CSV table of C-alpha atoms in Angstrom, one decimal:
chain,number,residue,atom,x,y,z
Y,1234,UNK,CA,0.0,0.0,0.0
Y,1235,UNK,CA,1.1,3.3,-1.0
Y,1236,UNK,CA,2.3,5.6,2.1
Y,1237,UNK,CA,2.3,9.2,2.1
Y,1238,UNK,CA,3.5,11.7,4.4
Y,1239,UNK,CA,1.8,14.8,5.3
Y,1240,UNK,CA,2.8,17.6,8.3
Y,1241,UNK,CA,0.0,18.9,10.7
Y,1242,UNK,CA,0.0,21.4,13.6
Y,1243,UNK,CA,-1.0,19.6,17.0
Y,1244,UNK,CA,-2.5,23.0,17.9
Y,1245,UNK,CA,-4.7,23.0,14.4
Y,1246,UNK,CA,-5.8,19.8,14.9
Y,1247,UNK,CA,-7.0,19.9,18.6
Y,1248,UNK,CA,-8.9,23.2,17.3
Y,1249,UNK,CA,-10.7,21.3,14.6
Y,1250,UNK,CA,-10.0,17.6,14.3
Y,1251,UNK,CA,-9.6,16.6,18.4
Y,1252,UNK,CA,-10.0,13.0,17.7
Y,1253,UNK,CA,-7.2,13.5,14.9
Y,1254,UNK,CA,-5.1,15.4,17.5
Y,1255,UNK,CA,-5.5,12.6,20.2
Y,1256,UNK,CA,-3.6,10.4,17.8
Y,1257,UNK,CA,-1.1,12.6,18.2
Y,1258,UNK,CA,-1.1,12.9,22.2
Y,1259,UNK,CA,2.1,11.2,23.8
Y,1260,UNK,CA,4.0,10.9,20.4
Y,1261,UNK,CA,7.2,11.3,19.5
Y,1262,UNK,CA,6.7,14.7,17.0
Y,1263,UNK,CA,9.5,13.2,15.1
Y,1264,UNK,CA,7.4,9.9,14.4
Y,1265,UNK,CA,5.3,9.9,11.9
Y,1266,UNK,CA,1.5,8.7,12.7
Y,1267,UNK,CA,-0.2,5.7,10.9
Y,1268,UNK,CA,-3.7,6.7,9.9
Y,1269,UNK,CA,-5.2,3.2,8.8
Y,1270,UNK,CA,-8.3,2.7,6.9
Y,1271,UNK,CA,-8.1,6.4,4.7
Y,1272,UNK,CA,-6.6,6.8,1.3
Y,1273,UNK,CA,-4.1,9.3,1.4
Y,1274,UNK,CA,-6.1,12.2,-1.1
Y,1275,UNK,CA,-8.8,11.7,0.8
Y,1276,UNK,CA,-6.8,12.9,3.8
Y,1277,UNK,CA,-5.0,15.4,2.3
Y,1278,UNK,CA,-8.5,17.0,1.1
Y,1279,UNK,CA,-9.4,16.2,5.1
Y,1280,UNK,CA,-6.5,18.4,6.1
Y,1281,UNK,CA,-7.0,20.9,3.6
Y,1282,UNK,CA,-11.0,21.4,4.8
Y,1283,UNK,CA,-9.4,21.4,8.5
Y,1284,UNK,CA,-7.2,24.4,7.8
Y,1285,UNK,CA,-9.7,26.2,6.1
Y,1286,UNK,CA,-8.7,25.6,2.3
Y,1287,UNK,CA,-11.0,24.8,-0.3
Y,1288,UNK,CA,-10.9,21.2,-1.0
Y,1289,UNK,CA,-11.9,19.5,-4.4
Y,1290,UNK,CA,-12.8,15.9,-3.7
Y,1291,UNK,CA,-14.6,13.9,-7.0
Y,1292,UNK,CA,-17.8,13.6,-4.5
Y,1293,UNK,CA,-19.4,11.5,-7.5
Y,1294,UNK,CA,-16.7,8.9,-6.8
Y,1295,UNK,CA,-15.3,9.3,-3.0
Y,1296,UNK,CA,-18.5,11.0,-1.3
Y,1297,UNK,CA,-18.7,7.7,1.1
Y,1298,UNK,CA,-15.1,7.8,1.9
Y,1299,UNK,CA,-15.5,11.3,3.0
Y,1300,UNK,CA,-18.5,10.1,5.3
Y,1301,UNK,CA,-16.1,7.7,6.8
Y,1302,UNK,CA,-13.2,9.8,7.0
Y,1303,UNK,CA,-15.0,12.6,8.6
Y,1304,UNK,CA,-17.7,10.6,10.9
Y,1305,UNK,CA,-14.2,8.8,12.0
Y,1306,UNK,CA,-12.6,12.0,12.9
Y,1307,UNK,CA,-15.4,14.2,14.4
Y,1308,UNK,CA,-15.6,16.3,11.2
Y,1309,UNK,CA,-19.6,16.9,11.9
Y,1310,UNK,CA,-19.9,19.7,8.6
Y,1311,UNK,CA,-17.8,17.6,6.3
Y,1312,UNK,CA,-19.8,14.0,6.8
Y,1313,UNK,CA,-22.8,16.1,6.3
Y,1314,UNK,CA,-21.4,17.5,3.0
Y,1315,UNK,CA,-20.0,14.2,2.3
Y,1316,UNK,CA,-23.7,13.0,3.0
Y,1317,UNK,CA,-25.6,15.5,0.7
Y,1318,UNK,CA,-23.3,14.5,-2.2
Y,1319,UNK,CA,-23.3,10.8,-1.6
Y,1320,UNK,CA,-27.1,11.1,-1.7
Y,1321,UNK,CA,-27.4,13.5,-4.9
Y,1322,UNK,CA,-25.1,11.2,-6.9
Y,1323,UNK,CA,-26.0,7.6,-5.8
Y,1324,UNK,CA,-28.0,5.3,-7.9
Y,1325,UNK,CA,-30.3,3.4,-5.3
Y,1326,UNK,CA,-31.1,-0.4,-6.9
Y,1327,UNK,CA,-33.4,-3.0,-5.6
Y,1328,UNK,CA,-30.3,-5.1,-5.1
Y,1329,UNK,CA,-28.2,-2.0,-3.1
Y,1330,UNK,CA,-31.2,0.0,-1.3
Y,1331,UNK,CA,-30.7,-2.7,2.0
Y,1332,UNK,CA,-27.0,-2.4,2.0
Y,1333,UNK,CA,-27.2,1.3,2.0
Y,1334,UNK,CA,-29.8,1.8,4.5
Y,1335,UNK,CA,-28.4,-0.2,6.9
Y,1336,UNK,CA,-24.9,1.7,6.2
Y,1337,UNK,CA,-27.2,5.4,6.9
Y,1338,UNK,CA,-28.2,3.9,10.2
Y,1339,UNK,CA,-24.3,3.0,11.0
Y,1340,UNK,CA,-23.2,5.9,10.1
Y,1341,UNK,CA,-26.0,8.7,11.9
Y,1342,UNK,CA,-26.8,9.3,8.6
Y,1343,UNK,CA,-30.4,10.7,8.4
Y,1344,UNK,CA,-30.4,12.1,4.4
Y,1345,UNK,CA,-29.5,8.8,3.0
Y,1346,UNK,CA,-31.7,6.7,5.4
Y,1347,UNK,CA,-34.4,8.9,4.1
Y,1348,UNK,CA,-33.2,8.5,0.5
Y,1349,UNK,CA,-33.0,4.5,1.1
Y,1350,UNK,CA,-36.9,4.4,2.4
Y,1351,UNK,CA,-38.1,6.8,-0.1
Y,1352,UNK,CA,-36.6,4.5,-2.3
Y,1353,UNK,CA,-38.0,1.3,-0.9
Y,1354,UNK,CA,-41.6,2.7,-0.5
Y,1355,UNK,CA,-42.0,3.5,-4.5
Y,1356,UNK,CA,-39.9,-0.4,-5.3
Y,1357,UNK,CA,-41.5,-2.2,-2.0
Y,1358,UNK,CA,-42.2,-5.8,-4.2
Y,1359,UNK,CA,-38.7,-5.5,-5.8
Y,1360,UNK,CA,-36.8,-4.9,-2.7
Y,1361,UNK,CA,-38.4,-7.4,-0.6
Y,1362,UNK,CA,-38.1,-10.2,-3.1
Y,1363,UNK,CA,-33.8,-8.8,-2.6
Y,1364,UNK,CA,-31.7,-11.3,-1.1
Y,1365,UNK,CA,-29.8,-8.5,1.7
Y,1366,UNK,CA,-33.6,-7.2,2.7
Y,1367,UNK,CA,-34.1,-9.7,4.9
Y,1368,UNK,CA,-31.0,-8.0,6.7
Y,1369,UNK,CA,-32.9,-4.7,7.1
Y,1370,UNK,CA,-35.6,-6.7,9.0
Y,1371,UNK,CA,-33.8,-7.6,11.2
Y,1372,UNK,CA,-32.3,-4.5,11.6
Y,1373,UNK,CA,-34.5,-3.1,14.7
Y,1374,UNK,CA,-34.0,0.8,13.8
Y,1375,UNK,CA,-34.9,0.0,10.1
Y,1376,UNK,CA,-37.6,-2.0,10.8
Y,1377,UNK,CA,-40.5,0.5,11.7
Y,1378,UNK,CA,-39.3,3.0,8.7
Y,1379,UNK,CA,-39.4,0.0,6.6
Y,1380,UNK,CA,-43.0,-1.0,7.7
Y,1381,UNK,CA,-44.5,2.2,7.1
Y,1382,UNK,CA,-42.9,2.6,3.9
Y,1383,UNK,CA,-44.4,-0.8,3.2
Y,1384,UNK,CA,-48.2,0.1,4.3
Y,1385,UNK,CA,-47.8,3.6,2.6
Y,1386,UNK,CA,-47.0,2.0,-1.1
Y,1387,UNK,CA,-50.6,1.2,-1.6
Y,1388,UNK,CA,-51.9,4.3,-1.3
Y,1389,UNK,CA,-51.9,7.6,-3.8
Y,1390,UNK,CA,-50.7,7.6,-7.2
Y,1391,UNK,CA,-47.4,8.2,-6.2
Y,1392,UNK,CA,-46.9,4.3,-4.6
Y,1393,UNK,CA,-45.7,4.9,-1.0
Y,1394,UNK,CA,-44.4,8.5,-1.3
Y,1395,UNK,CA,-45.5,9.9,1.8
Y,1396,UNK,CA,-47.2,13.8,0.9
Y,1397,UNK,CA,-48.0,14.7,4.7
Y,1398,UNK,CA,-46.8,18.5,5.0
Y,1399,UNK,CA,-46.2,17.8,9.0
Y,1400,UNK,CA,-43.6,15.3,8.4
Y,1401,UNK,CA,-40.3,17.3,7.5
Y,1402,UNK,CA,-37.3,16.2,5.3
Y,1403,UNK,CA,-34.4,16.1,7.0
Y,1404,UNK,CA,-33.1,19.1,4.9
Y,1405,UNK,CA,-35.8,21.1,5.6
Y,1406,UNK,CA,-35.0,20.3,9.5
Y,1407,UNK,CA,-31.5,21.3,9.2
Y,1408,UNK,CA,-32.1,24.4,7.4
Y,1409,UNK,CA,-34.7,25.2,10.0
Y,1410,UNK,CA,-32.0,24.7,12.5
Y,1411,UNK,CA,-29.6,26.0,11.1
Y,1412,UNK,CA,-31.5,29.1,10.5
Y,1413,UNK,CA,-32.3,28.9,14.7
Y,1414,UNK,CA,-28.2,28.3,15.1
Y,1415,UNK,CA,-28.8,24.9,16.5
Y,1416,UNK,CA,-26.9,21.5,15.9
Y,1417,UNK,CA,-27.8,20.2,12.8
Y,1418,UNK,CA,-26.3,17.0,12.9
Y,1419,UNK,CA,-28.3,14.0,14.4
Y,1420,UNK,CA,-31.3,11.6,13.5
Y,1421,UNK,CA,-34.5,12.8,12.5
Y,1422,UNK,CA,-36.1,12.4,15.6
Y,1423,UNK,CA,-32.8,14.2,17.4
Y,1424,UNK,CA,-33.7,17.0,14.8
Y,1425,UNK,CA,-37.3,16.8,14.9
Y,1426,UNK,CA,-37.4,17.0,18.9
Y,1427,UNK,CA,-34.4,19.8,18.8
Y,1428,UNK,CA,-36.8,22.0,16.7
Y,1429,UNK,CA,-39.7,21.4,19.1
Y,1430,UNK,CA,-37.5,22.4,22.1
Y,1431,UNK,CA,-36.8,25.7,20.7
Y,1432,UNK,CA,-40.5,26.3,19.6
């Protein structure tokens, strides 16, 4: 495997990154420090977003990697950039849609959960005739999404899209947060219930 060296400041890092910086806590600063499990350009656009520069990942391609990357290392506004690209650019398919839900509930990752059931509810035969669906089931967070995705296919034109103006998107909860300067990173119900609380 290819290894790469790049210099950080410990100061930087515990600013923006601190589970990044504790990697560095009781080093030798002469050492270098293995980071396993992230391709090196996708942690030299990690270091670039953590001091401030504009990064250029191929989001099309590396948008999940980012997720990891930056869920791994406490980067809360890149995963939920990461997030937002992953689920502009991803092609859902009966065969995928389980593997990628169960990933979103993994990975806090609200935007593509809601992708993944929105998906589901309009392809409910096709998804449950899927060999990894039967995963999901079993999955007890997925589970109750899943069911009322099921029940709500058989009703409207639109097969299982759900048009109820009270229940919110998750972007339109983090823009409504964001707009109240409150965390916007969380599940839908941690969103949901942070909006009511400031009501």
């Amino acid at each position: 495997s290819l290894k790469v060296q790049y210099h950080a400041h410990c100061l930087i890092l515990k600013a923006c990154a601190p589970a990044l910086a504790r990697l560095c806590e009781g080093s030798d600063k002469s050492s270098p420090i293995v980071i396993p499990d992230v391709e090196p350009r996708v942690f030299l656009q990690l270091l670039l977003y953590i001091y401030g520069g504009d990064i250029s990942p191929d989001w099309k391609n590396d948008a999940k990697k980012f997720i990891d990357a930056a869920d791994k290392f406490g980067l809360v506004n890149l995963k939920l950039t990461a997030e937002a690209w992953y689920v502009a650019y991803y092609d859902f398919t009966v065969v995928n849609v389980a593997d990628e839900l169960l990933y979103a509930d993994s990975m806090n990752c609200p935007l593509l959960r809601e992708a993944a059931i929105n998906f589901i509810s309009k392809n409910v035969k096709e998804v449950m005739k899927s060999e990894s669906f039967e995963n999901v089931l079993m999955a007890k967070p997925a589970s109750k999404d899943i069911m009322l995705a099921v029940a709500s296919s058989g009703q409207g034109s639109d097969a299982g899209v759900i048009e109820d103006d009270s229940v919110a998107t998750v972007n339109n909860l983090r823009v409504a947060l964001y707009e109240k300067g409150l965390e916007i990173h969380g599940s839908r119900e941690s969103l949901t219930s942070r909006l009511e609380l400031k009501k």
